[in-house]
Amino acid sequence: MKKITVCIGSACHIKGSARVVEQLEKLIEDHHVTDKVELAGIFCTGNCQKGVCTTFEGKLYSLNDQNTEDFFTKEVLSRL
Ligand code: FES
């Protein structure tokens, strides 16, 4: 099981972390990979200016409404 972690700290929350989580949940279901990847929340890691801070396989990504789907298909699906 691989893990995507999304920051749930206040700065990332203001930048829309809840919407990013919602989108990722839906993408995971739509692509039928609930048994391969899981979502977890993490607390602020000090990278607030890069929010919404999301990590996958040790790399930090700055997600928003526009690039979440791209991130999922290019970075996550291709590595499952
Ligand atoms: S609140 Fe997300 S990195 Fe600080």
CSV table of N, CA and C and ligand atoms in Angstrom, one decimal:
chain,number,residue,atom,x,y,z
A,1,MET,N,0.8,-1.2,0.0
A,1,MET,CA,0.0,0.0,0.0
A,1,MET,C,0.9,1.2,0.0
A,2,LYS,N,0.7,2.1,-1.0
A,2,LYS,CA,1.4,3.4,-1.0
A,2,LYS,C,0.5,4.5,-0.4
A,3,LYS,N,1.2,5.5,0.1
A,3,LYS,CA,0.5,6.5,0.8
A,3,LYS,C,0.7,7.9,0.3
A,4,ILE,N,-0.5,8.6,0.2
A,4,ILE,CA,-0.4,10.0,-0.2
A,4,ILE,C,-0.7,10.8,1.1
A,5,THR,N,0.1,11.7,1.5
A,5,THR,CA,-0.2,12.5,2.7
A,5,THR,C,-0.5,13.9,2.3
A,6,VAL,N,-1.6,14.4,2.9
A,6,VAL,CA,-2.0,15.8,2.6
A,6,VAL,C,-1.9,16.6,3.9
A,7,CYS,N,-1.3,17.7,3.9
A,7,CYS,CA,-1.2,18.6,5.1
A,7,CYS,C,-2.6,19.1,5.5
A,8,ILE,N,-2.9,18.9,6.8
A,8,ILE,CA,-4.1,19.5,7.3
A,8,ILE,C,-3.9,20.6,8.3
A,9,GLY,N,-2.7,21.2,8.2
A,9,GLY,CA,-2.4,22.4,9.0
A,9,GLY,C,-3.2,23.6,8.5
A,10,SER,N,-3.2,24.7,9.3
A,10,SER,CA,-4.2,25.8,9.0
A,10,SER,C,-3.9,26.5,7.7
A,11,ALA,N,-2.6,26.7,7.4
A,11,ALA,CA,-2.3,27.4,6.1
A,11,ALA,C,-2.7,26.6,4.9
A,12,CYS,N,-2.5,25.4,5.0
A,12,CYS,CA,-2.9,24.5,3.8
A,12,CYS,C,-4.4,24.4,3.8
A,13,HIS,N,-5.0,24.4,5.0
A,13,HIS,CA,-6.5,24.3,5.1
A,13,HIS,C,-7.1,25.5,4.3
A,14,ILE,N,-6.5,26.7,4.6
A,14,ILE,CA,-7.0,27.9,3.9
A,14,ILE,C,-6.8,27.9,2.4
A,15,LYS,N,-5.8,27.2,2.0
A,15,LYS,CA,-5.5,27.1,0.6
A,15,LYS,C,-6.3,26.0,-0.1
A,16,GLY,N,-7.2,25.3,0.7
A,16,GLY,CA,-8.1,24.3,0.1
A,16,GLY,C,-7.8,22.9,0.3
A,17,SER,N,-7.1,22.5,1.4
A,17,SER,CA,-6.7,21.1,1.5
A,17,SER,C,-7.9,20.2,1.5
A,18,ALA,N,-9.0,20.6,2.1
A,18,ALA,CA,-10.2,19.8,2.1
A,18,ALA,C,-10.7,19.4,0.7
A,19,ARG,N,-10.6,20.4,-0.2
A,19,ARG,CA,-11.0,20.1,-1.6
A,19,ARG,C,-10.0,19.2,-2.3
A,20,VAL,N,-8.7,19.3,-2.0
A,20,VAL,CA,-7.7,18.4,-2.6
A,20,VAL,C,-8.0,17.0,-2.1
A,21,VAL,N,-8.3,16.9,-0.8
A,21,VAL,CA,-8.5,15.5,-0.3
A,21,VAL,C,-9.8,14.9,-0.9
A,22,GLU,N,-10.8,15.7,-1.1
A,22,GLU,CA,-12.0,15.3,-1.7
A,22,GLU,C,-11.7,14.8,-3.2
A,23,GLN,N,-11.0,15.6,-3.9
A,23,GLN,CA,-10.7,15.2,-5.3
A,23,GLN,C,-9.9,13.9,-5.3
A,24,LEU,N,-8.9,13.8,-4.4
A,24,LEU,CA,-8.0,12.6,-4.4
A,24,LEU,C,-8.8,11.4,-4.0
A,25,GLU,N,-9.7,11.5,-3.1
A,25,GLU,CA,-10.6,10.4,-2.7
A,25,GLU,C,-11.4,9.9,-3.9
A,26,LYS,N,-11.9,10.8,-4.6
A,26,LYS,CA,-12.8,10.5,-5.8
A,26,LYS,C,-11.9,9.8,-6.8
A,27,LEU,N,-10.7,10.4,-7.1
A,27,LEU,CA,-9.8,9.8,-8.1
A,27,LEU,C,-9.4,8.4,-7.8
A,28,ILE,N,-9.1,8.2,-6.5
A,28,ILE,CA,-8.7,6.8,-6.0
A,28,ILE,C,-9.9,5.8,-6.3
A,29,GLU,N,-11.1,6.3,-6.0
A,29,GLU,CA,-12.2,5.4,-6.2
A,29,GLU,C,-12.5,5.2,-7.7
A,30,ASP,N,-12.5,6.3,-8.5
A,30,ASP,CA,-12.8,6.2,-9.9
A,30,ASP,C,-11.8,5.3,-10.6
A,31,HIS,N,-10.6,5.2,-10.2
A,31,HIS,CA,-9.6,4.4,-10.9
A,31,HIS,C,-9.4,3.0,-10.2
A,32,HIS,N,-10.3,2.7,-9.3
A,32,HIS,CA,-10.3,1.4,-8.6
A,32,HIS,C,-9.0,1.0,-8.0
A,33,VAL,N,-8.4,2.0,-7.3
A,33,VAL,CA,-7.1,1.7,-6.7
A,33,VAL,C,-7.1,1.8,-5.2
A,34,THR,N,-8.3,1.6,-4.6
A,34,THR,CA,-8.4,1.8,-3.1
A,34,THR,C,-7.6,0.8,-2.4
A,35,ASP,N,-7.2,-0.3,-3.0
A,35,ASP,CA,-6.4,-1.3,-2.4
A,35,ASP,C,-4.9,-1.1,-2.6
A,36,LYS,N,-4.6,-0.1,-3.4
A,36,LYS,CA,-3.2,0.2,-3.7
A,36,LYS,C,-2.6,1.5,-3.1
A,37,VAL,N,-3.5,2.4,-2.9
A,37,VAL,CA,-3.0,3.7,-2.3
A,37,VAL,C,-4.0,4.2,-1.3
A,38,GLU,N,-3.4,4.8,-0.2
A,38,GLU,CA,-4.3,5.3,0.8
A,38,GLU,C,-3.9,6.8,1.1
A,39,LEU,N,-4.9,7.5,1.6
A,39,LEU,CA,-4.7,8.9,1.9
A,39,LEU,C,-4.6,9.1,3.4
A,40,ALA,N,-3.7,10.0,3.8
A,40,ALA,CA,-3.5,10.3,5.2
A,40,ALA,C,-3.3,11.7,5.4
A,41,GLY,N,-3.7,12.2,6.6
A,41,GLY,CA,-3.5,13.6,6.9
A,41,GLY,C,-2.2,13.8,7.7
A,42,ILE,N,-1.4,14.8,7.4
A,42,ILE,CA,-0.3,15.1,8.3
A,42,ILE,C,-0.4,16.6,8.8
A,43,PHE,N,0.3,16.8,9.8
A,43,PHE,CA,0.3,18.2,10.4
A,43,PHE,C,1.4,19.0,9.6
A,44,CYS,N,1.3,20.3,9.9
A,44,CYS,CA,2.2,21.3,9.2
A,44,CYS,C,3.7,20.8,9.2
A,45,THR,N,4.3,20.9,8.1
A,45,THR,CA,5.7,20.5,8.0
A,45,THR,C,6.6,21.7,7.8
A,46,GLY,N,6.0,22.9,7.9
A,46,GLY,CA,6.8,24.1,7.7
A,46,GLY,C,7.0,24.6,6.3
A,47,ASN,N,6.3,23.9,5.4
A,47,ASN,CA,6.3,24.3,4.0
A,47,ASN,C,5.1,25.0,3.5
A,48,CYS,N,4.5,25.8,4.5
A,48,CYS,CA,3.2,26.4,4.3
A,48,CYS,C,3.1,27.2,3.0
A,49,GLN,N,4.1,27.9,2.6
A,49,GLN,CA,4.1,28.7,1.3
A,49,GLN,C,3.9,27.8,0.1
A,50,LYS,N,4.1,26.5,0.2
A,50,LYS,CA,4.0,25.6,-0.9
A,50,LYS,C,2.6,24.9,-0.9
A,51,GLY,N,1.7,25.3,0.0
A,51,GLY,CA,0.5,24.6,0.2
A,51,GLY,C,-0.4,24.5,-1.0
A,52,VAL,N,-1.2,23.6,-1.2
A,52,VAL,CA,-1.5,22.5,-0.3
A,52,VAL,C,-0.4,21.5,-0.3
A,53,CYS,N,0.4,21.3,0.7
A,53,CYS,CA,1.5,20.4,0.8
A,53,CYS,C,1.0,18.9,0.8
A,54,THR,N,1.5,18.2,-0.2
A,54,THR,CA,1.1,16.8,-0.4
A,54,THR,C,2.4,16.0,-0.6
A,55,THR,N,2.6,14.9,0.0
A,55,THR,CA,3.8,14.1,-0.3
A,55,THR,C,3.4,12.7,-0.8
A,56,PHE,N,4.2,12.2,-1.7
A,56,PHE,CA,4.0,10.9,-2.2
A,56,PHE,C,5.4,10.4,-2.6
A,57,GLU,N,5.7,9.2,-2.1
A,57,GLU,CA,7.0,8.5,-2.3
A,57,GLU,C,8.2,9.5,-2.0
A,58,GLY,N,8.1,10.2,-0.9
A,58,GLY,CA,9.2,11.0,-0.4
A,58,GLY,C,9.3,12.3,-1.1
A,59,LYS,N,8.4,12.7,-2.0
A,59,LYS,CA,8.5,13.9,-2.7
A,59,LYS,C,7.4,14.9,-2.3
A,60,LEU,N,7.7,16.1,-2.3
A,60,LEU,CA,6.7,17.1,-1.9
A,60,LEU,C,6.1,17.8,-3.1
A,61,TYR,N,4.7,17.8,-3.2
A,61,TYR,CA,4.0,18.4,-4.3
A,61,TYR,C,3.1,19.5,-3.7
A,62,SER,N,3.0,20.6,-4.5
A,62,SER,CA,2.1,21.7,-4.1
A,62,SER,C,0.8,21.6,-4.9
A,63,LEU,N,-0.2,21.1,-4.3
A,63,LEU,CA,-1.5,20.9,-5.0
A,63,LEU,C,-2.5,22.0,-4.8
A,64,ASN,N,-3.4,22.0,-5.8
A,64,ASN,CA,-4.6,22.9,-5.8
A,64,ASN,C,-5.7,22.3,-6.6
A,65,ASP,N,-6.8,23.0,-6.7
A,65,ASP,CA,-7.9,22.5,-7.5
A,65,ASP,C,-7.5,22.1,-8.9
A,66,GLN,N,-6.6,22.9,-9.5
A,66,GLN,CA,-6.3,22.7,-10.9
A,66,GLN,C,-5.3,21.6,-11.2
A,67,ASN,N,-4.4,21.3,-10.3
A,67,ASN,CA,-3.4,20.3,-10.7
A,67,ASN,C,-3.5,19.0,-10.0
A,68,THR,N,-4.5,18.8,-9.2
A,68,THR,CA,-4.6,17.6,-8.4
A,68,THR,C,-4.8,16.4,-9.3
A,69,GLU,N,-5.7,16.5,-10.3
A,69,GLU,CA,-5.9,15.4,-11.2
A,69,GLU,C,-4.7,15.0,-12.0
A,70,ASP,N,-4.0,16.0,-12.4
A,70,ASP,CA,-2.7,15.8,-13.1
A,70,ASP,C,-1.7,15.1,-12.3
A,71,PHE,N,-1.5,15.5,-11.1
A,71,PHE,CA,-0.6,14.9,-10.1
A,71,PHE,C,-1.0,13.5,-9.9
A,72,PHE,N,-2.3,13.2,-9.8
A,72,PHE,CA,-2.7,11.8,-9.6
A,72,PHE,C,-2.4,10.9,-10.7
A,73,THR,N,-2.7,11.4,-11.9
A,73,THR,CA,-2.5,10.5,-13.1
A,73,THR,C,-1.0,10.4,-13.4
A,74,LYS,N,-0.3,11.5,-13.4
A,74,LYS,CA,1.1,11.4,-13.8
A,74,LYS,C,2.0,10.9,-12.7
A,75,GLU,N,1.8,11.2,-11.5
A,75,GLU,CA,2.8,10.9,-10.4
A,75,GLU,C,2.3,9.6,-9.7
A,76,VAL,N,1.0,9.5,-9.4
A,76,VAL,CA,0.6,8.4,-8.6
A,76,VAL,C,0.3,7.1,-9.4
A,77,LEU,N,-0.7,7.2,-10.3
A,77,LEU,CA,-1.1,6.1,-11.1
A,77,LEU,C,0.0,5.4,-11.8
A,78,SER,N,0.9,6.2,-12.3
A,78,SER,CA,2.1,5.6,-13.1
A,78,SER,C,3.0,4.8,-12.2
A,79,ARG,N,2.9,5.0,-10.9
A,79,ARG,CA,3.9,4.3,-10.0
A,79,ARG,C,3.2,3.2,-9.1
A,80,LEU,N,1.9,2.9,-9.4
A,80,LEU,CA,1.3,1.9,-8.6
A,80,LEU,C,1.5,0.5,-9.1
B,1,FES,S1,0.0,24.3,7.1
B,1,FES,FE1,0.6,22.9,5.6
B,1,FES,S2,2.7,23.0,5.5
B,1,FES,FE2,2.1,24.4,7.1
